[in-house]
PDB file of C-alpha atoms in Angstrom:
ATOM      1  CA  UNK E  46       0.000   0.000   0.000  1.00 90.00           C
ATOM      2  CA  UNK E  47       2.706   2.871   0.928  1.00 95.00           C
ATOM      3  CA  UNK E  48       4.777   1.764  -1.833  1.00 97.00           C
ATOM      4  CA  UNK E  49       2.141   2.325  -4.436  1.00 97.00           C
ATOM      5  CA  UNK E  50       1.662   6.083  -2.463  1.00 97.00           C
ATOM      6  CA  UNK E  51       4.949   6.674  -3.044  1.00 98.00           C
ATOM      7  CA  UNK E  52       4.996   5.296  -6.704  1.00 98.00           C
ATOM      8  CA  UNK E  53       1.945   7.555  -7.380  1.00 98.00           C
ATOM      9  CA  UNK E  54       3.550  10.869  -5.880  1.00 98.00           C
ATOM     10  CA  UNK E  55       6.906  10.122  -7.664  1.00 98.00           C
ATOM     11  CA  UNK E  56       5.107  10.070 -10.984  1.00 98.00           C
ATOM     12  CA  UNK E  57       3.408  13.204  -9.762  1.00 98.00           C
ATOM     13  CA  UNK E  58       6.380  15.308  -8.928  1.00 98.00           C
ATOM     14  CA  UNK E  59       7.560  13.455 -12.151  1.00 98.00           C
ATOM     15  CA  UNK E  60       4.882  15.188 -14.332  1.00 98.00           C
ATOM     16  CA  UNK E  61       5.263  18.533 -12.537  1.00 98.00           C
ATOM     17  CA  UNK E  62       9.003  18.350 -12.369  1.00 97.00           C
ATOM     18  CA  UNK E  63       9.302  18.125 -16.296  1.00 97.00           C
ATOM     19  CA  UNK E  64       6.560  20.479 -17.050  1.00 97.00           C
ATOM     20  CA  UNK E  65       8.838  23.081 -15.604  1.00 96.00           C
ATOM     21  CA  UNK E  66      11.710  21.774 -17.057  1.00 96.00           C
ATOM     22  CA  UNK E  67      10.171  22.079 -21.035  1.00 97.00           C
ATOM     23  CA  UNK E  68       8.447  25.581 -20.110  1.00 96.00           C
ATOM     24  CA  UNK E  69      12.108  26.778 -18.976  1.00 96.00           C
ATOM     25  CA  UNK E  70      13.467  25.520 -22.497  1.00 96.00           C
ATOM     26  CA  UNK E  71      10.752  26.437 -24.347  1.00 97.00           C
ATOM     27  CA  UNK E  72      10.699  30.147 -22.870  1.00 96.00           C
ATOM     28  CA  UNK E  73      14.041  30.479 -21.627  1.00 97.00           C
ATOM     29  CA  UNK E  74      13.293  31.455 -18.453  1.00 95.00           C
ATOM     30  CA  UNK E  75      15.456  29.416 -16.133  1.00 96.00           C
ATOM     31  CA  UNK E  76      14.469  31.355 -12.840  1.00 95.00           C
ATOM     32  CA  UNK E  77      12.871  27.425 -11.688  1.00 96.00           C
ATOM     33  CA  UNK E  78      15.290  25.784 -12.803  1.00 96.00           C
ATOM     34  CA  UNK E  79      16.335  24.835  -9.147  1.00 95.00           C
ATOM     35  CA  UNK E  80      12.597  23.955  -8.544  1.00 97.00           C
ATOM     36  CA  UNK E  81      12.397  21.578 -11.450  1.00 97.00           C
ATOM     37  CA  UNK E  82      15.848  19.699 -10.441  1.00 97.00           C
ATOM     38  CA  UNK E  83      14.402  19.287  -6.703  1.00 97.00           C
ATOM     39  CA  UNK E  84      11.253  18.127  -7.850  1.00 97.00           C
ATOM     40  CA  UNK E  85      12.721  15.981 -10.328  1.00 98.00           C
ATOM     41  CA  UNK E  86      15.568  14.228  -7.369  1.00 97.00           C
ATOM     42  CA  UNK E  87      13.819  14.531  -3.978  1.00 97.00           C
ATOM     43  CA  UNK E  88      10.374  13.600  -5.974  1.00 97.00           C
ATOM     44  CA  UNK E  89      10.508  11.757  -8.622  1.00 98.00           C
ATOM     45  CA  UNK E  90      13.510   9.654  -8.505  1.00 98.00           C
ATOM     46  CA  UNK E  91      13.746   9.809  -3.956  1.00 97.00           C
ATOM     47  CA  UNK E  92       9.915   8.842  -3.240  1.00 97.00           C
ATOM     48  CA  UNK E  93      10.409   6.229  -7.064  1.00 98.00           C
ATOM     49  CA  UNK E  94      12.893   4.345  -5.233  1.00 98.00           C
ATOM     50  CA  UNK E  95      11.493   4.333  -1.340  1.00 97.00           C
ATOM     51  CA  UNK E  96       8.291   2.920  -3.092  1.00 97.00           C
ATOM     52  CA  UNK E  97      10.569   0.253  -5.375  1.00 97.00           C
ATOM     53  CA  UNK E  98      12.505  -0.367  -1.905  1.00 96.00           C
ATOM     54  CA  UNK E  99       9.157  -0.790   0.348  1.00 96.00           C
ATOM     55  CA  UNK E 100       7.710  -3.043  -2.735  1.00 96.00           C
ATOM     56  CA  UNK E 101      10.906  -5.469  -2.586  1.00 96.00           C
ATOM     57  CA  UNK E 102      10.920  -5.217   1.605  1.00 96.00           C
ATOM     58  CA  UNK E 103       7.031  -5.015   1.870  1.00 95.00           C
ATOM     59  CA  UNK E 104       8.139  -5.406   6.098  1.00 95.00           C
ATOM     60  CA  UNK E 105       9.209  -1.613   5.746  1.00 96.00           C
ATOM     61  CA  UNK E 106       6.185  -0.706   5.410  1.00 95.00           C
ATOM     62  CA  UNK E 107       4.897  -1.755   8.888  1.00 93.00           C
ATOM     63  CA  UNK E 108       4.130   1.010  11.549  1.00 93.00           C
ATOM     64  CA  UNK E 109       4.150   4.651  11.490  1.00 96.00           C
ATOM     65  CA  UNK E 110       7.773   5.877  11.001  1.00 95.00           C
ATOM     66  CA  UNK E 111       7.374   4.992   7.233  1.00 97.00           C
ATOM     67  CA  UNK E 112       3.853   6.851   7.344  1.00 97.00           C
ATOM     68  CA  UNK E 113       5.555   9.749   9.014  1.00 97.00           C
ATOM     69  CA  UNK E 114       8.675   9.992   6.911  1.00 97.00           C
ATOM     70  CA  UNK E 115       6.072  10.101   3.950  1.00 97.00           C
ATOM     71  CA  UNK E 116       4.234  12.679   5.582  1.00 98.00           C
ATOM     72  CA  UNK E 117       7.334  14.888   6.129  1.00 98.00           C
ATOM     73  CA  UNK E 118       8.949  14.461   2.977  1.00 98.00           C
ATOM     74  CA  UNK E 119       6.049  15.329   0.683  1.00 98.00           C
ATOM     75  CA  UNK E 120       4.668  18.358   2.862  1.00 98.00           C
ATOM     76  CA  UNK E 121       8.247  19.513   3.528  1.00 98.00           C
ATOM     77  CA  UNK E 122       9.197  19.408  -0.280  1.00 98.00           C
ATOM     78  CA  UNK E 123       5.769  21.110  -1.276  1.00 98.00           C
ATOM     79  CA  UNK E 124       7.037  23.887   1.394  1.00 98.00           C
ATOM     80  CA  UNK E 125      10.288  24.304   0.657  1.00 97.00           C
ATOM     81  CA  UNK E 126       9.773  24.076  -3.272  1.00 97.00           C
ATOM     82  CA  UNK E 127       6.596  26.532  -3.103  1.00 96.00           C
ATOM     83  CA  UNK E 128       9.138  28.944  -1.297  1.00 97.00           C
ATOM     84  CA  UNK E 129      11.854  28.684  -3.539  1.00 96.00           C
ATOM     85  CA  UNK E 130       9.630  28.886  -6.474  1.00 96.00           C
ATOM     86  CA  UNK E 131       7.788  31.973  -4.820  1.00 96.00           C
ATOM     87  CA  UNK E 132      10.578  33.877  -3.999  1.00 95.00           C
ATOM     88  CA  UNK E 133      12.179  33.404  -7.373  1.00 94.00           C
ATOM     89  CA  UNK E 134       9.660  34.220  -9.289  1.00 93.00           C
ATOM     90  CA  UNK E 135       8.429  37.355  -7.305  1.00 94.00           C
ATOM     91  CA  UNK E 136      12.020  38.628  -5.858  1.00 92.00           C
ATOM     92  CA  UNK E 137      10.278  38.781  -2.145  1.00 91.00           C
ATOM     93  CA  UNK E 138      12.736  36.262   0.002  1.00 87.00           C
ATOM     94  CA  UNK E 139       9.936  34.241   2.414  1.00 88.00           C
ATOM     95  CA  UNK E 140      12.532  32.051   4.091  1.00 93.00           C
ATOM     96  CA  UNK E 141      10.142  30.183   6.687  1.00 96.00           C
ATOM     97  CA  UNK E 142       8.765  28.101   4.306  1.00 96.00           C
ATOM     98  CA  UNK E 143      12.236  27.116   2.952  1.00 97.00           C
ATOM     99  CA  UNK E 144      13.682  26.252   6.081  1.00 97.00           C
ATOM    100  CA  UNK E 145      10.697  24.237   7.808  1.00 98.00           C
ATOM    101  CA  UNK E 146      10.421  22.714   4.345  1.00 98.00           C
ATOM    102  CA  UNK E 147      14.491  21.864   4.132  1.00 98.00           C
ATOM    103  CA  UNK E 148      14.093  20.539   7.490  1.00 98.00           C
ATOM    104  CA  UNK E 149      11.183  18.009   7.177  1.00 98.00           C
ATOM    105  CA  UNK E 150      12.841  16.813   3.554  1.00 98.00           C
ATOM    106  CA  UNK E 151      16.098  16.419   5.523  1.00 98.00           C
ATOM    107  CA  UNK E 152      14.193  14.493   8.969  1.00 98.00           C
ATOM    108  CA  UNK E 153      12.985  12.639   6.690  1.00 97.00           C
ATOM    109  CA  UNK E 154      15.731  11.282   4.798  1.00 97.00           C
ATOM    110  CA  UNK E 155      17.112  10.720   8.160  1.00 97.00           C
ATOM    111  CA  UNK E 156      13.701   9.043   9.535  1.00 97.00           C
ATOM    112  CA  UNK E 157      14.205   6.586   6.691  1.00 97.00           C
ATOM    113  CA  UNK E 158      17.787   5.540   6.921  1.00 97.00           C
ATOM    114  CA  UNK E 159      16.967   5.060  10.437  1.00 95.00           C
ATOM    115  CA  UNK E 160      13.878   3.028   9.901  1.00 95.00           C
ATOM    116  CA  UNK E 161      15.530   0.811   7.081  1.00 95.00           C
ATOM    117  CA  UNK E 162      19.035   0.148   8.805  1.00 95.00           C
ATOM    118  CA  UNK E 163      17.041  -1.109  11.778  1.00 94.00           C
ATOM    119  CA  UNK E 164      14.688  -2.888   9.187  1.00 93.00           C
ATOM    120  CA  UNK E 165      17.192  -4.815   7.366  1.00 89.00           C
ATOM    121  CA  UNK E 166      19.775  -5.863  10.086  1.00 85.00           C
TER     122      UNK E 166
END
């Protein structure tokens, strides 16, 4: 079940992540261009492999520290995208959103390895 979450909001931030990526070709207007490579790693090709990883070790996905690392990486990298992309496109520097959001992505990396080392030994 959380793998196929995951698998569905990788292809999300997939979809969303290359969108960006052709309009900054297509107009060249690179301002996102840090939005679309965060989206693209921390979305697409992060959450892509947790949900490959929890659909080969379907034990991972037992108990709430997966459902809570899911939970903080997807609203932290809404925040801290939304910031970035906010800030860059209007010049006004909102730097709460960017650091709670940098933080949950980051606690939840770290929530993860913690939860999979213990996991797997």
């Amino acid at each position: 079940m959380l793998s196929r979450i995951c698998l569905f909001l990788a292809v999300g931030y997939l979809v969303v992540g290359v969108t960006l990526g052709m309009y900054a070709g297509i107009t060249q207007d690179f301002r996102l261009t840090h939005v679309h490579v965060h989206l693209n790693l921390l979305g697409w090709v992060t959450l892509g492999l947790v949900g490959l990883l929890y659909g080969l070790h379907p034990h991972l996905q037992a108990g709430w520290l997966p459902r809570l690392q899911l939970v903080m990486h997807n609203v932290g990298l809404v925040s801290f995208m939304g910031g970035i992309g906010f800030g860059l496109v209007t010049g006004d520097k909102v730097l709460l959103p960017v650091v709670v959001g940098a933080s949950l992505v980051a606690a939840g990396i770290v929530t993860l390895a913690v939860h999979v080392v213990r996991r797997l030994r």
